[in-house]
Every structure is written in structure tokens, then in C-alpha cells.
GROMACS .gro file of C-alpha atoms in nm:
model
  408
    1UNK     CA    1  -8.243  -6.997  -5.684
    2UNK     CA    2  -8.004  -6.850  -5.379
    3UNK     CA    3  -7.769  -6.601  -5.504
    4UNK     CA    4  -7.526  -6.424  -5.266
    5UNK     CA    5  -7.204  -6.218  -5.349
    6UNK     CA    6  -6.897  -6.312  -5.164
    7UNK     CA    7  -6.575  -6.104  -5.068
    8UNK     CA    8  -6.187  -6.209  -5.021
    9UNK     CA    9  -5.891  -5.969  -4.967
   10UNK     CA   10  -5.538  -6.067  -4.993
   11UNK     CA   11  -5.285  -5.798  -4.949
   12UNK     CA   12  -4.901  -5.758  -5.123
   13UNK     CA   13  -4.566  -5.834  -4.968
   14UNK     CA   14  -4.507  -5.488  -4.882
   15UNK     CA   15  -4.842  -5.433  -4.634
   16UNK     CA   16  -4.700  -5.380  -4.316
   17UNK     CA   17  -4.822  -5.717  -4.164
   18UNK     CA   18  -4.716  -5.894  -4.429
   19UNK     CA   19  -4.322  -5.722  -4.412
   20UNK     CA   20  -4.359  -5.907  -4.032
   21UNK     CA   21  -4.472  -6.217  -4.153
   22UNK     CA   22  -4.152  -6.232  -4.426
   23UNK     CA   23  -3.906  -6.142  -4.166
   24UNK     CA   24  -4.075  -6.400  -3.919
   25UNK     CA   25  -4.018  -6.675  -4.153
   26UNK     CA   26  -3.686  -6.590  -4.318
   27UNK     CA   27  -3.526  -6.635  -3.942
   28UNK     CA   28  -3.747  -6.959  -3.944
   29UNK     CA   29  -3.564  -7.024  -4.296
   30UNK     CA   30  -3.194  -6.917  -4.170
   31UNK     CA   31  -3.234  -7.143  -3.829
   32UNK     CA   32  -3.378  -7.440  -4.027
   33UNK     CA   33  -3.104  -7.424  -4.295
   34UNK     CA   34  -2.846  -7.486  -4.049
   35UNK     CA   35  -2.987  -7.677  -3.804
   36UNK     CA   36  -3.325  -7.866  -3.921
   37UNK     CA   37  -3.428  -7.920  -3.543
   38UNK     CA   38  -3.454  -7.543  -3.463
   39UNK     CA   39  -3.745  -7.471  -3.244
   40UNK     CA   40  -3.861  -7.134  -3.376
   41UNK     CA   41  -4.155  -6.912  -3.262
   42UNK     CA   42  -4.030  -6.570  -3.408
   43UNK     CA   43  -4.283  -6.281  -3.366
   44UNK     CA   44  -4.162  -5.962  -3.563
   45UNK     CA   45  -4.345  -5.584  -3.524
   46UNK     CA   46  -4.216  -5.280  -3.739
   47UNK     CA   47  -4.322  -4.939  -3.728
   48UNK     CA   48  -4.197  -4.596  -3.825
   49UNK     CA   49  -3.760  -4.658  -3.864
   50UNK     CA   50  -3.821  -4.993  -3.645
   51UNK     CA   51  -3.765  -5.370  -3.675
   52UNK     CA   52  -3.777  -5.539  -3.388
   53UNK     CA   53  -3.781  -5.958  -3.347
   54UNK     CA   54  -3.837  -6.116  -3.070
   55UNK     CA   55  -4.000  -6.492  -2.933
   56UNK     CA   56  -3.828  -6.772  -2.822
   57UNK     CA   57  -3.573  -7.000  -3.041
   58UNK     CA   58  -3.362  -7.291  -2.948
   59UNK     CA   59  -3.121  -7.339  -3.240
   60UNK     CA   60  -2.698  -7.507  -3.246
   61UNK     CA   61  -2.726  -7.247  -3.567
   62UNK     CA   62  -2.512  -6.895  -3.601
   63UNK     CA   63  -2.739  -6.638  -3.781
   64UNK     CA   64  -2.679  -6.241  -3.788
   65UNK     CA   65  -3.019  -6.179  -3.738
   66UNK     CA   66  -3.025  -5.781  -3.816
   67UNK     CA   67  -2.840  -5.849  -4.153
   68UNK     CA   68  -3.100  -6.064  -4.212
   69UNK     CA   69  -3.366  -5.845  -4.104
   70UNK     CA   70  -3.214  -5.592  -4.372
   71UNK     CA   71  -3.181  -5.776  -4.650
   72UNK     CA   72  -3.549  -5.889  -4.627
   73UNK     CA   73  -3.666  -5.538  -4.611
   74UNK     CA   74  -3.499  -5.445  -4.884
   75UNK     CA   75  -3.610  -5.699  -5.094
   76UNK     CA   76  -3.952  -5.624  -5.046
   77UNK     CA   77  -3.862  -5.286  -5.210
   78UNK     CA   78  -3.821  -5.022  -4.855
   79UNK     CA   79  -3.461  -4.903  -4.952
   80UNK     CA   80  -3.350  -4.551  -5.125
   81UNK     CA   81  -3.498  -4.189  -5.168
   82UNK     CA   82  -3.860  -4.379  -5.235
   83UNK     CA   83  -3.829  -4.576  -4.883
   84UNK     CA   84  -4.034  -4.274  -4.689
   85UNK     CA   85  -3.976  -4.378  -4.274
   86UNK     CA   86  -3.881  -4.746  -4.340
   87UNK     CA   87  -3.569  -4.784  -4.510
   88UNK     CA   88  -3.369  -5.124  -4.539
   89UNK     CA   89  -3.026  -4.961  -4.462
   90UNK     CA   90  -3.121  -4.699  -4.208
   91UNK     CA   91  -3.416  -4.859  -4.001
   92UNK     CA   92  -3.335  -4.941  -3.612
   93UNK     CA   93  -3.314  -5.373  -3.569
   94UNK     CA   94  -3.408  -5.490  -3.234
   95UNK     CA   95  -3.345  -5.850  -3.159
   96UNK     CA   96  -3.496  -5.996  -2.853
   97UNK     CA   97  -3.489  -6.343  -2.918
   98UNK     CA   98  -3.490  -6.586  -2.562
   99UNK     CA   99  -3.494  -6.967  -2.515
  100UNK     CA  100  -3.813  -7.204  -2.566
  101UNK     CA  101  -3.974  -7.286  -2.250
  102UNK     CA  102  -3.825  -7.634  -2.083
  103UNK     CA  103  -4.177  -7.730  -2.032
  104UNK     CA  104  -4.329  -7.708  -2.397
  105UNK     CA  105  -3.996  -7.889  -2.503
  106UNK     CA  106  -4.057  -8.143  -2.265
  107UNK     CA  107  -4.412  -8.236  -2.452
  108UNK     CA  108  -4.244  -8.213  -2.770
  109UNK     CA  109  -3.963  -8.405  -2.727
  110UNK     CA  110  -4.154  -8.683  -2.569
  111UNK     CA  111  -4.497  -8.731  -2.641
  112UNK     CA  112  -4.736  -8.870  -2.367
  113UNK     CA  113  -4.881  -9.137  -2.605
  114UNK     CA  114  -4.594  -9.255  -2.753
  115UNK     CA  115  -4.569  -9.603  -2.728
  116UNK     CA  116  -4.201  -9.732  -2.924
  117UNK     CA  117  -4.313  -9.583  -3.275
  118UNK     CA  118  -4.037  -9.306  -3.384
  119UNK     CA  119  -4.322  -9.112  -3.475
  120UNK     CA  120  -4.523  -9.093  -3.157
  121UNK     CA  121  -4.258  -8.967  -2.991
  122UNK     CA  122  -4.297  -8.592  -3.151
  123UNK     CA  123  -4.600  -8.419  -2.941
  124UNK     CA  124  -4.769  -8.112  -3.053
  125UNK     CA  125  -4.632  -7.796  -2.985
  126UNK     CA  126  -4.993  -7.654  -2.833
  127UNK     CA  127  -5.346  -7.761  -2.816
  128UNK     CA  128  -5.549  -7.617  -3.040
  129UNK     CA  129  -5.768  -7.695  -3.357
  130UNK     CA  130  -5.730  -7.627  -3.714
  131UNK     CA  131  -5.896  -7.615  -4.011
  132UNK     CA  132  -5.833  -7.730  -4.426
  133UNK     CA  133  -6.008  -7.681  -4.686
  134UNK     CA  134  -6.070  -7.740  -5.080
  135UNK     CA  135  -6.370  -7.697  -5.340
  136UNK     CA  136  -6.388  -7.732  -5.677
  137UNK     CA  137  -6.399  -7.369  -5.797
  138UNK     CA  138  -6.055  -7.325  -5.983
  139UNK     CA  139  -5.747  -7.534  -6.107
  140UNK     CA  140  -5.586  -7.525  -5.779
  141UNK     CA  141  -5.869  -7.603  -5.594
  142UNK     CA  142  -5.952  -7.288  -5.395
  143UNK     CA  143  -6.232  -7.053  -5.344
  144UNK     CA  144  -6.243  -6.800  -5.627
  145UNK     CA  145  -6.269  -6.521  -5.467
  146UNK     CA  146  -5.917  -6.507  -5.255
  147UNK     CA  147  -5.775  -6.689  -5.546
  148UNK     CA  148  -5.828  -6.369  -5.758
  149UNK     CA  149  -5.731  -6.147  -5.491
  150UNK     CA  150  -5.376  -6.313  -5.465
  151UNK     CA  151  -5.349  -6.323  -5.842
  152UNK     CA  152  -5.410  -5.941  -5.817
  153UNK     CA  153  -5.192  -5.861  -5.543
  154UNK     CA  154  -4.905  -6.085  -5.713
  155UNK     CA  155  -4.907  -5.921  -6.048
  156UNK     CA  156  -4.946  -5.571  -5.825
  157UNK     CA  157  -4.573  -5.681  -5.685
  158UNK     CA  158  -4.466  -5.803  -6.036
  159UNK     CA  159  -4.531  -5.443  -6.216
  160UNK     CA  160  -4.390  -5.269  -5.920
  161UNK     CA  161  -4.075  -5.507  -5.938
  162UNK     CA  162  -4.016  -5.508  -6.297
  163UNK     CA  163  -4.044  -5.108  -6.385
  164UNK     CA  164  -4.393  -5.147  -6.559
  165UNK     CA  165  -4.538  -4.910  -6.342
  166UNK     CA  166  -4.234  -4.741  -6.174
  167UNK     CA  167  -4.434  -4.486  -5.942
  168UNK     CA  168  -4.594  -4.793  -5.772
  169UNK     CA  169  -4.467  -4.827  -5.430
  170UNK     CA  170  -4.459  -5.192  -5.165
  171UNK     CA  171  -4.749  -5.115  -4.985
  172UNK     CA  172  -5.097  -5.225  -5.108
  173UNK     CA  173  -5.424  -5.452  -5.120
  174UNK     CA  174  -5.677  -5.621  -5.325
  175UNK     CA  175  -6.014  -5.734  -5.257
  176UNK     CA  176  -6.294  -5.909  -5.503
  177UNK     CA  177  -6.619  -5.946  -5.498
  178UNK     CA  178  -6.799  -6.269  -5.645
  179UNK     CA  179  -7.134  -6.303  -5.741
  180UNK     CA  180  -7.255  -6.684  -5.638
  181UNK     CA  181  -7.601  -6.853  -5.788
  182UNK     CA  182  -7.693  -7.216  -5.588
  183UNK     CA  183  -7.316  -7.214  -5.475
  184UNK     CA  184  -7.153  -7.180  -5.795
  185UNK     CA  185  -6.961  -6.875  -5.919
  186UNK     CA  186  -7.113  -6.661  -6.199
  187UNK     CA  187  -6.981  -6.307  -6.206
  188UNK     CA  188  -6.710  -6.103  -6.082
  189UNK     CA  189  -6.880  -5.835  -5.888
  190UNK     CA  190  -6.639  -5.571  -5.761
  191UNK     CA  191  -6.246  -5.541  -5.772
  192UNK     CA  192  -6.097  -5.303  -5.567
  193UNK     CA  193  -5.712  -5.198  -5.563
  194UNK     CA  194  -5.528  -4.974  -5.290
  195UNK     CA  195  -5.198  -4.904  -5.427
  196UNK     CA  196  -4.948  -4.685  -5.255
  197UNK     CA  197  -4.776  -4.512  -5.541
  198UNK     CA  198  -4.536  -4.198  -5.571
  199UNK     CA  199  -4.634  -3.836  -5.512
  200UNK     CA  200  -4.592  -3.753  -5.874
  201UNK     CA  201  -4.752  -4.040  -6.132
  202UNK     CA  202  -4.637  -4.049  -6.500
  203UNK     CA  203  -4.557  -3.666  -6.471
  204UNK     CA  204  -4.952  -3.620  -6.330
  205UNK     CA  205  -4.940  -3.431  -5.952
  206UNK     CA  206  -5.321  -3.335  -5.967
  207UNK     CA  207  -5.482  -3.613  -5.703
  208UNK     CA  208  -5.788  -3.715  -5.979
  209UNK     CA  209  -5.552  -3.706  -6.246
  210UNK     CA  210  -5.318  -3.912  -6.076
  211UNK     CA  211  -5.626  -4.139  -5.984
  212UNK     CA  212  -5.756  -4.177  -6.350
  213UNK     CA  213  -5.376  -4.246  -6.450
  214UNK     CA  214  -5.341  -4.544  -6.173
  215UNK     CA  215  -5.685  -4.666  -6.233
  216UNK     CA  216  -5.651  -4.728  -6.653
  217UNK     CA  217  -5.282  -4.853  -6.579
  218UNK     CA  218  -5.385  -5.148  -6.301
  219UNK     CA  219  -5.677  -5.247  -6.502
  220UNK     CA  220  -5.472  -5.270  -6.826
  221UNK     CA  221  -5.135  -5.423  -6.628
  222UNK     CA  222  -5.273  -5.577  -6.322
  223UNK     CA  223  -5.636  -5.717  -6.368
  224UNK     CA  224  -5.643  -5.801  -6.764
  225UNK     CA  225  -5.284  -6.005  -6.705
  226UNK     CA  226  -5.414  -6.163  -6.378
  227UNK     CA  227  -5.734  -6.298  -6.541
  228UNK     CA  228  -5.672  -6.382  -6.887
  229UNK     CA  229  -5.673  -6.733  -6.857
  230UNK     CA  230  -5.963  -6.761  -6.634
  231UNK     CA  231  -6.294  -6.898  -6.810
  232UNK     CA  232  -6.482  -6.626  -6.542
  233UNK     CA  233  -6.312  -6.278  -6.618
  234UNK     CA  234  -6.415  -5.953  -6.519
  235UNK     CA  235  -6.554  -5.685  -6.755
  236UNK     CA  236  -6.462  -5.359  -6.755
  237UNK     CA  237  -6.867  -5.248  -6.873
  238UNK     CA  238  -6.994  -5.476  -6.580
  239UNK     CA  239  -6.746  -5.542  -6.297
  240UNK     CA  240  -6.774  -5.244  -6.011
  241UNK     CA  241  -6.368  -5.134  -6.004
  242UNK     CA  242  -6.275  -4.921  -5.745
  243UNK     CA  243  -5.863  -4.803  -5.738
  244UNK     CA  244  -5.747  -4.587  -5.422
  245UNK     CA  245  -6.111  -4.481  -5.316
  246UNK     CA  246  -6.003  -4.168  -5.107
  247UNK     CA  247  -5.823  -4.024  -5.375
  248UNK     CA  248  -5.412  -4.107  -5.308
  249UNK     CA  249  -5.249  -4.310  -5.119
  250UNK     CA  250  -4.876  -4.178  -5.061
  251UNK     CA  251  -4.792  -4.268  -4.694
  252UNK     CA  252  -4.791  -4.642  -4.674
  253UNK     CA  253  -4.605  -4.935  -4.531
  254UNK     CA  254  -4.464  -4.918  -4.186
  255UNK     CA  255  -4.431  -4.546  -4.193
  256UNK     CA  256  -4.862  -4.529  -4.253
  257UNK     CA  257  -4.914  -4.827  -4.017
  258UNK     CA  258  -4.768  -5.080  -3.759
  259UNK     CA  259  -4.730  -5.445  -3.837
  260UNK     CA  260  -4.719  -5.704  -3.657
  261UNK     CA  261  -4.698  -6.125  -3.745
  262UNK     CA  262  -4.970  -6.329  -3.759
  263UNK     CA  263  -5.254  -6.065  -3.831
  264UNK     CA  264  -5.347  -6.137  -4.198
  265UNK     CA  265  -5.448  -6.532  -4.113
  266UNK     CA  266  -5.778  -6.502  -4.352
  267UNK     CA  267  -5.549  -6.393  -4.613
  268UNK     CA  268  -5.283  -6.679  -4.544
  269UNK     CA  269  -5.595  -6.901  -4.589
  270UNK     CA  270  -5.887  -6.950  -4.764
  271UNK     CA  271  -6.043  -6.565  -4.744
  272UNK     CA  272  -6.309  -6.624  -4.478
  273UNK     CA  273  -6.451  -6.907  -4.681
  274UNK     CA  274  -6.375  -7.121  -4.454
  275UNK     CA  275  -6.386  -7.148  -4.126
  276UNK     CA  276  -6.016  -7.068  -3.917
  277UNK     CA  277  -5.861  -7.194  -3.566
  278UNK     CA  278  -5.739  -6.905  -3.482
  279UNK     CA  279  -5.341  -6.966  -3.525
  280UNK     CA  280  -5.094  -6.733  -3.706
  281UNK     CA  281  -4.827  -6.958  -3.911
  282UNK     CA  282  -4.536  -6.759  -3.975
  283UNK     CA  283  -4.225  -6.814  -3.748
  284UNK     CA  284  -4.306  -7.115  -3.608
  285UNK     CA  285  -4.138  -7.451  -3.666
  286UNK     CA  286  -4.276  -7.711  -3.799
  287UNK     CA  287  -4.338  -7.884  -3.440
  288UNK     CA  288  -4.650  -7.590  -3.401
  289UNK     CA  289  -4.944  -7.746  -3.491
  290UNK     CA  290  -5.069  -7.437  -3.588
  291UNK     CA  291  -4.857  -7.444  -3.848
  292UNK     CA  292  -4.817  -7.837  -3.966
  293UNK     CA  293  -5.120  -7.925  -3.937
  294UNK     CA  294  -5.292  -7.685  -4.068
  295UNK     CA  295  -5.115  -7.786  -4.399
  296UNK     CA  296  -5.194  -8.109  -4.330
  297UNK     CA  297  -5.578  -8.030  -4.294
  298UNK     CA  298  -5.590  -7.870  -4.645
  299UNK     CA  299  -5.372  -8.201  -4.805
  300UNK     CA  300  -5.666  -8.416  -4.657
  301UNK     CA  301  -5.931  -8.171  -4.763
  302UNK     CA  302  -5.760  -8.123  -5.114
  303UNK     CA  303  -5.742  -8.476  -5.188
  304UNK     CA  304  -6.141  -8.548  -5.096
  305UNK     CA  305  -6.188  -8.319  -5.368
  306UNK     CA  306  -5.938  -8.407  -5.592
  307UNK     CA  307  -6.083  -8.818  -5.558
  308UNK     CA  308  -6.406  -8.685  -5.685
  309UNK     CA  309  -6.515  -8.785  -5.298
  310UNK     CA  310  -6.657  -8.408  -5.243
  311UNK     CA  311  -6.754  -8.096  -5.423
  312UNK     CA  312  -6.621  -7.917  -5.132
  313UNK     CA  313  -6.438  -8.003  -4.783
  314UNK     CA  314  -6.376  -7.879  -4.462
  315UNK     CA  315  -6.163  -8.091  -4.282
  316UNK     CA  316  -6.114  -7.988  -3.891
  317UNK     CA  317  -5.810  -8.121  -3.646
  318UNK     CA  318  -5.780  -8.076  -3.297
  319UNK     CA  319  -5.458  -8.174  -3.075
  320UNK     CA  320  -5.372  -8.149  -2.683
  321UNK     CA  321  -5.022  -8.003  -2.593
  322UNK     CA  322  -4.783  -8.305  -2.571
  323UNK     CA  323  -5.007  -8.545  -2.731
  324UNK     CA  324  -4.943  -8.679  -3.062
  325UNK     CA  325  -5.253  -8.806  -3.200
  326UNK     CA  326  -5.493  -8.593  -3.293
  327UNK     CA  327  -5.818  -8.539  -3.019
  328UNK     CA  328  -6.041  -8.555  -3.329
  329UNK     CA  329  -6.087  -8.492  -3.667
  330UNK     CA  330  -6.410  -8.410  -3.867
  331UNK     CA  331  -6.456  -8.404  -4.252
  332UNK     CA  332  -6.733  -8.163  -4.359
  333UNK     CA  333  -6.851  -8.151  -4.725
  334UNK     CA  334  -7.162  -7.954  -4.727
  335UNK     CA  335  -7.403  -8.218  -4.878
  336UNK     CA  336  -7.169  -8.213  -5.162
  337UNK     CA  337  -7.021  -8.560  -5.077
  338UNK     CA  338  -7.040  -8.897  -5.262
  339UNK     CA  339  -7.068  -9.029  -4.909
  340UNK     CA  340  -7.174  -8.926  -4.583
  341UNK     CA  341  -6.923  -8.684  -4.353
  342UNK     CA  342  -6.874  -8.985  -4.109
  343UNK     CA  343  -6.769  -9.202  -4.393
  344UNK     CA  344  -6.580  -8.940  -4.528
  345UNK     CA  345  -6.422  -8.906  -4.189
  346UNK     CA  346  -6.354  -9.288  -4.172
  347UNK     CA  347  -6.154  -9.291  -4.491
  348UNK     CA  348  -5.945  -9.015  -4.347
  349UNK     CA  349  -5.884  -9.206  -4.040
  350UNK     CA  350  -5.773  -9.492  -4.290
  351UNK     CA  351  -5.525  -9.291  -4.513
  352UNK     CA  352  -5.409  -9.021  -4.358
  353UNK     CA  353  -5.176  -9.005  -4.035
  354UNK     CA  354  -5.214  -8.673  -3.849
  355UNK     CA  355  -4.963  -8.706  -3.578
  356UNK     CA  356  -4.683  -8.391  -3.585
  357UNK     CA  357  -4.412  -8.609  -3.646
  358UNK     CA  358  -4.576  -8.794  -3.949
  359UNK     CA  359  -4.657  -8.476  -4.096
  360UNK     CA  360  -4.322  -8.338  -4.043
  361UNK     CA  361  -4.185  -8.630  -4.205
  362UNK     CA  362  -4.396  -8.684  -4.508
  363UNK     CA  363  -4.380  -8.319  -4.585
  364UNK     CA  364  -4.025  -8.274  -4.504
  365UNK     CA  365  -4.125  -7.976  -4.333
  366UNK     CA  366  -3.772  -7.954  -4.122
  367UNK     CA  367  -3.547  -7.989  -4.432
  368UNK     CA  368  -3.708  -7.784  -4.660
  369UNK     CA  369  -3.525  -7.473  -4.590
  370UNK     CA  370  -3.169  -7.680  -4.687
  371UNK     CA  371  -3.299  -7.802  -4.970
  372UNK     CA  372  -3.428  -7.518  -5.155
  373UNK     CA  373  -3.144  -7.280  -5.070
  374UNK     CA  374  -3.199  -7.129  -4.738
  375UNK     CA  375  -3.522  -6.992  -4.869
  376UNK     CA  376  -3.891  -7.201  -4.826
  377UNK     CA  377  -4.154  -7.084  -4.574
  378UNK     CA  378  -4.036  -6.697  -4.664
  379UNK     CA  379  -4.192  -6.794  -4.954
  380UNK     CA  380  -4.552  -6.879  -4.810
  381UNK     CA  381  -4.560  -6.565  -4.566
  382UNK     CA  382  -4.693  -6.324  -4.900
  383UNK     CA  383  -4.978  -6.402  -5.112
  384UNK     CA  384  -5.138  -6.726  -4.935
  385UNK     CA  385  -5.021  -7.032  -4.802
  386UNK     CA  386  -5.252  -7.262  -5.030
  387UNK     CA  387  -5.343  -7.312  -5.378
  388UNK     CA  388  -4.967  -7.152  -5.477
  389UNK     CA  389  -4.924  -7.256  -5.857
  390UNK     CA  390  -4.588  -7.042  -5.857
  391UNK     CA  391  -4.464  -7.241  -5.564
  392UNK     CA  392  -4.429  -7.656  -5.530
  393UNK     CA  393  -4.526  -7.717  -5.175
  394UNK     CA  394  -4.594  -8.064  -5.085
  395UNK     CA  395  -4.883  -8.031  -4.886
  396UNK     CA  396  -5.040  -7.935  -5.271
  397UNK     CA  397  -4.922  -8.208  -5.417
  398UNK     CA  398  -5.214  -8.479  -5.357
  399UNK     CA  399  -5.191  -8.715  -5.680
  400UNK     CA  400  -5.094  -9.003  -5.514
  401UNK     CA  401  -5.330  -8.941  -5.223
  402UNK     CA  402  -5.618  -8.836  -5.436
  403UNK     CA  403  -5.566  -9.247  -5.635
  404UNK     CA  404  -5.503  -9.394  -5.331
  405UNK     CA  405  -5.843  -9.278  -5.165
  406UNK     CA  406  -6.055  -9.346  -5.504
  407UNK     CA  407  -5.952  -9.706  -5.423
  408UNK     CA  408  -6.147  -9.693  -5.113
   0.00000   0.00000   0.00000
């Protein structure tokens, strides 16, 4: 019997990276809203009293960026007397925002392989290769382990946001442990919680009494509420639960750290369960393969799982800058299959089609934005891209994709 233990982080919406990646996409949001063919590829870094965005955008759409900026900072919770160095209404916005390069425009505008289908004519945005995946391990079709990390870092947020636990403050992260026999999950291991949180708690300014305070208050608010409905729970005699291990944890978000977009991708994705290409997602349009396909990778790999076709899937995508079929794809399901990879592979070829503009399109990945509001990939940039019950993003939905591929 192989047993291994296996560990995921995921991190809240007021991490420092994470405050980058929000801001990154709600300029994505703002361009799209207005103007749906908005080539985006925002990059934001904050530090002590600074937010500054910069990239390259080509947009007909009028946005005051540094209101913008603002508001999403201040939404995350970084405004008042419990803002420390980054506060929404006070912090420096820099905006350094220049035009997309003619020549990546050129390959995405006109594909090299287009040959009179609408569709062809949409090139990828970069070369590159990307990577999907799906198992059978929870309701949503994730590994467990990040799963429970974002459920954790979520109801963190939720607490913080609705006064349960009013010293909490944005910053914070979340990592689990699981314990895995022949492949399968069996126990929860460890849970560990950093929480940045007030100088005073509950009227407590002693550091271990303020620890002992935060510790019985996240495990009866946070981990009990996260995991009730799960068949696998952790238990408070067993489980190894570790809450601010060096004892506070006052200084956080930009003020404790610099952030910068695009440096949490294990947490956007599948927790290092899985292998990763290597690109960031937030504040890039929908014409960055990084981005598109990516999603579309975990639709294909979700539905082989969903059909009953694997126990788990990896499904990998490569592309060439300009080009708007893919250079390859490979389906991986770890001897876990019903058939072999290549015929697993073949159906995909079949079923699925992986060029940039029929992703865009099936997904409505431009519109998005207009339809829900002005708000959509904001959404995504906190607490994982996939396996998001609280959010309905279509490359989740795999129903009809999932029938259509039992049928062979």
C-alpha cells in the first residue's frame, strides 16, 4: 500500500499578490465592458503607500484607471484607521499603461493558418504550453487538498467581511495537508492558518493569549463552517492545526510585503497537483493563450472525468505565436483511463476545438465583463480560477460535453 501526504496553499484576497492580481483584472473588466475587443496585458505591483499599473493596452474605451485602482483596494478591506501603510484613499496610483506591440497584433489579428474560417483568423497571443486538469476527488472535480485551502481562505474573507471576527485584518493564508493511501484521500493531516489580525484581539494584548483567542475562534468560525459538508473532515483530536506559528502577525499586506501579478499561479490552479506552463492569467485578454486556453485545458480535462472516461486527467496544449491551431495536445490520465492516453487524445481531437478564437467564442470570454455588470475575471483573480462553486464560469460547465463524449 503507497501512502504519501500531500500539501496545497491558497491565500485570501487581501495577500499582497493577490491585491495585484484583483486590480490587474478589474482594468481587464473596465476595458472589456466597454469595448469587448480590448487587448489587455495589465501588470500591477504595490508596496508600502503604492499602486502602480502598468503593461500595454489597446482599448476605443474611457476608464479612470486610479479611481478604479481605489475602489478595488478598498473593497478588499485597506481603507480607515485599520489600513496600516496601504490605505484605499491615501495610497500613491501610478499608471503607466502604453500601446500593444504592432507586431503581436499583427499575429493576432491575422493568423498564419487561417484559411477563410472566421475562426482561424484569431492567432495566439504567444507561444507557449498549458496545462488542465480534473480528478475525481470532490464535487467540483478538483484535488482535495487546494480545494480545502480555498474553502478556508474564503470563509477567512467571509468572517473578516461580515464582523464575525472583527480584529481579523485582509492579509492572510491557508495551507492543508492530506494524507493519500494508493491515490485516494483518507485523512486531513495538517491545517495551517496565517491570519493578520489587530494589535489588540477580543480585549487580549498578551501575544499567546491573543494566539489561543485566534486559534479556538478560526477553528470554530473558519474550519468547522468550511468543512461541514465534506464526507472527509478534519478532527480537532487528530488533524495537526497550526494558527500564526511565530506568535502574531500584525504587519501584513502591502505594508509587510510587495506584490506583484502573476506570482500565486499554483494557487490560481490546481495546488502543485498538477503540472503548470508557467503563465500568470490575470490582466490579460482573452486573446493570451495563457489565459484562454488554459481554461480551455481544464474544460477538456473536466469533461474526461466527468464522461466516466478517466479517474484523473491532465490535458496539455501547446501553441506558436500567430498560429491558431494548437502545435499539440496530449491527454494524460495516469493509468486511470477507460482507454488508452492516445485514444483519449483522439476523442479530444474529435470534440473539442482548441483554436483562440473558438475558445473565445464558445466561452464568451470577450463579453463576459458586459454581461455580468462590469465585473467577471475580478472575480477569478482570489481564491482559484477552477472548481469555483460560488462562481458560474463556463469553462466549468461541461454537461453537455461530458454526454457528448460518452457517445464516443
Amino acid at each position: 500500500m503507497s501512502q504519501y501526504v500531500f500539501t496545497s496553499e491558497s491565500v485570501t484576497e487581501g495577500h499582497p499578490d493577490k491585491i495585484c492580481d484583483q486590480v490587474s483584472d478589474a482594468v481587464l473588466d473596465a476595458l472589456l465592458a466597454q469595448d469587448p475587443a480590448s487587448r489587455v496585458a495589465c501588470e500591477t505591483v504595490v508596496n508600502t503607500g503604492l499602486c502602480m499599473i502598468t503593461g500595454e493596452v489597446t482599448s476605443n474605451a474611457q476608464v479612470d484607471f486610479i479611481s478604479l485602482v481605489r475602489s478595488v483596494i478598498k473593497d478588499i478591506g485597506y481603507s480607515g484607521a485599520r489600513a496600516g501603510g496601504f490605505d484605499a484613499n491615501s495610497c500613491a496610483v501610478l499608471v503607466a499603461l502604453d500601446q500593444q506591440s504592432p507586431d503581436i497584433a499583427q499575429g493576432v489579428d491575422e493568423a498564419d493558418d487561417h484559411a477563410g474560417d472566421p475562426l482561424d483568423l484569431v492567432g495566439a497571443g504567444d507561444q507557449g504550453i498549458m496545462f488542465g486538469y480534473a480528478c475525481n476527488e470532490t464535487p467540483e472535480l478538483m484535488p482535495l487538498p487546494i480545494s480545502l485551502a480555498h474553502r478556508l481562505s474564503r470563509r477567512l474573507a467571509e468572517v473578516r467581511h461580515n464582523g464575525t471576527l472583527d480584529y481579523l485584518l485582509p492579509d492572510g493564508k491557508t495551507q492543508v495537508s492530506v494524507v493519500y493511501e494508493n491515490d485516494k484521500p483518507v485523512a486531513i493531516d495538517t491545517i495551517l492558518i496565517s491570519t493578520q489580525h489587530t494589535a489588540e484581539v477580543a480585549g487580549i494584548t498578551d501575544e499567546k493569549g491573543i494566539r489561543e483567542r485566534i486559534s479556538a475562534d478560526l477553528w470554530t468560525h473558519v474550519v468547522e463552517p468550511a468543512t461541514a459538508d465534506l464526507t472527509l473532515k478534519p478532527n480537532r483530536d487528530t488533524t495537526k492545526y497550526l494558527v500564526n506559528p511565530t506568535g502574531k502577525f500584525v504587519v501584513g499586506g502591502p505594508q509587510g510585503d510587495a506584490g506583484l501579478t502573476g506570482r500565486k499561479i499554483i494557487v490560481d490552479t490546481y495546488g502543485g497537483y498538477a503540472r503548470h506552463g508557467g503563465g500568470a492569467f490575470s490582466g490579460k485578454d482573452p486573446t493570451k493563450v495563457d489565459r484562454s486556453a488554459a481554461y480551455a485545458a481544464r474544460f477538456v480535462a473536466k469533461a474526461l472525468v466527468a464522461a466516466g472516461l478517466a479517474e484523473r486527467a491532465e490535458v496539455q496544449l501547446s501553441y506558436a505565436i500567430g498560429v491558431a491551431k494548437p502545435v499539440s495536445i496530449l491527454v494524460e490520465a495516469f493509468g486511470t483511463g477507460s482507454v488508452s492516453n492516445a485514444e483519449l487524445t483522439t476523442l479530444v481531437q474529435k470534440h473539442f476545438d482548441l483554436r483562440p478564437g473558438a475558445i473565445i467564442e464558445s466561452f464568451n470570454l470577450r463579453n463576459l465583463p458586459q454581461k455580468r455588470n462590469g465585473r467577471f475575471y475580478r472575480d477569478t483573480a482570489a481564491y482559484g480560477h477552477f472548481g469555483r462553486p460560488d462562481l458560474n464560469l463556463p469553462w466549468e460547465d461541461v454537461s453537455a460535453k461530458a454526454a457528448e463524449l460518452k457517445q464516443g
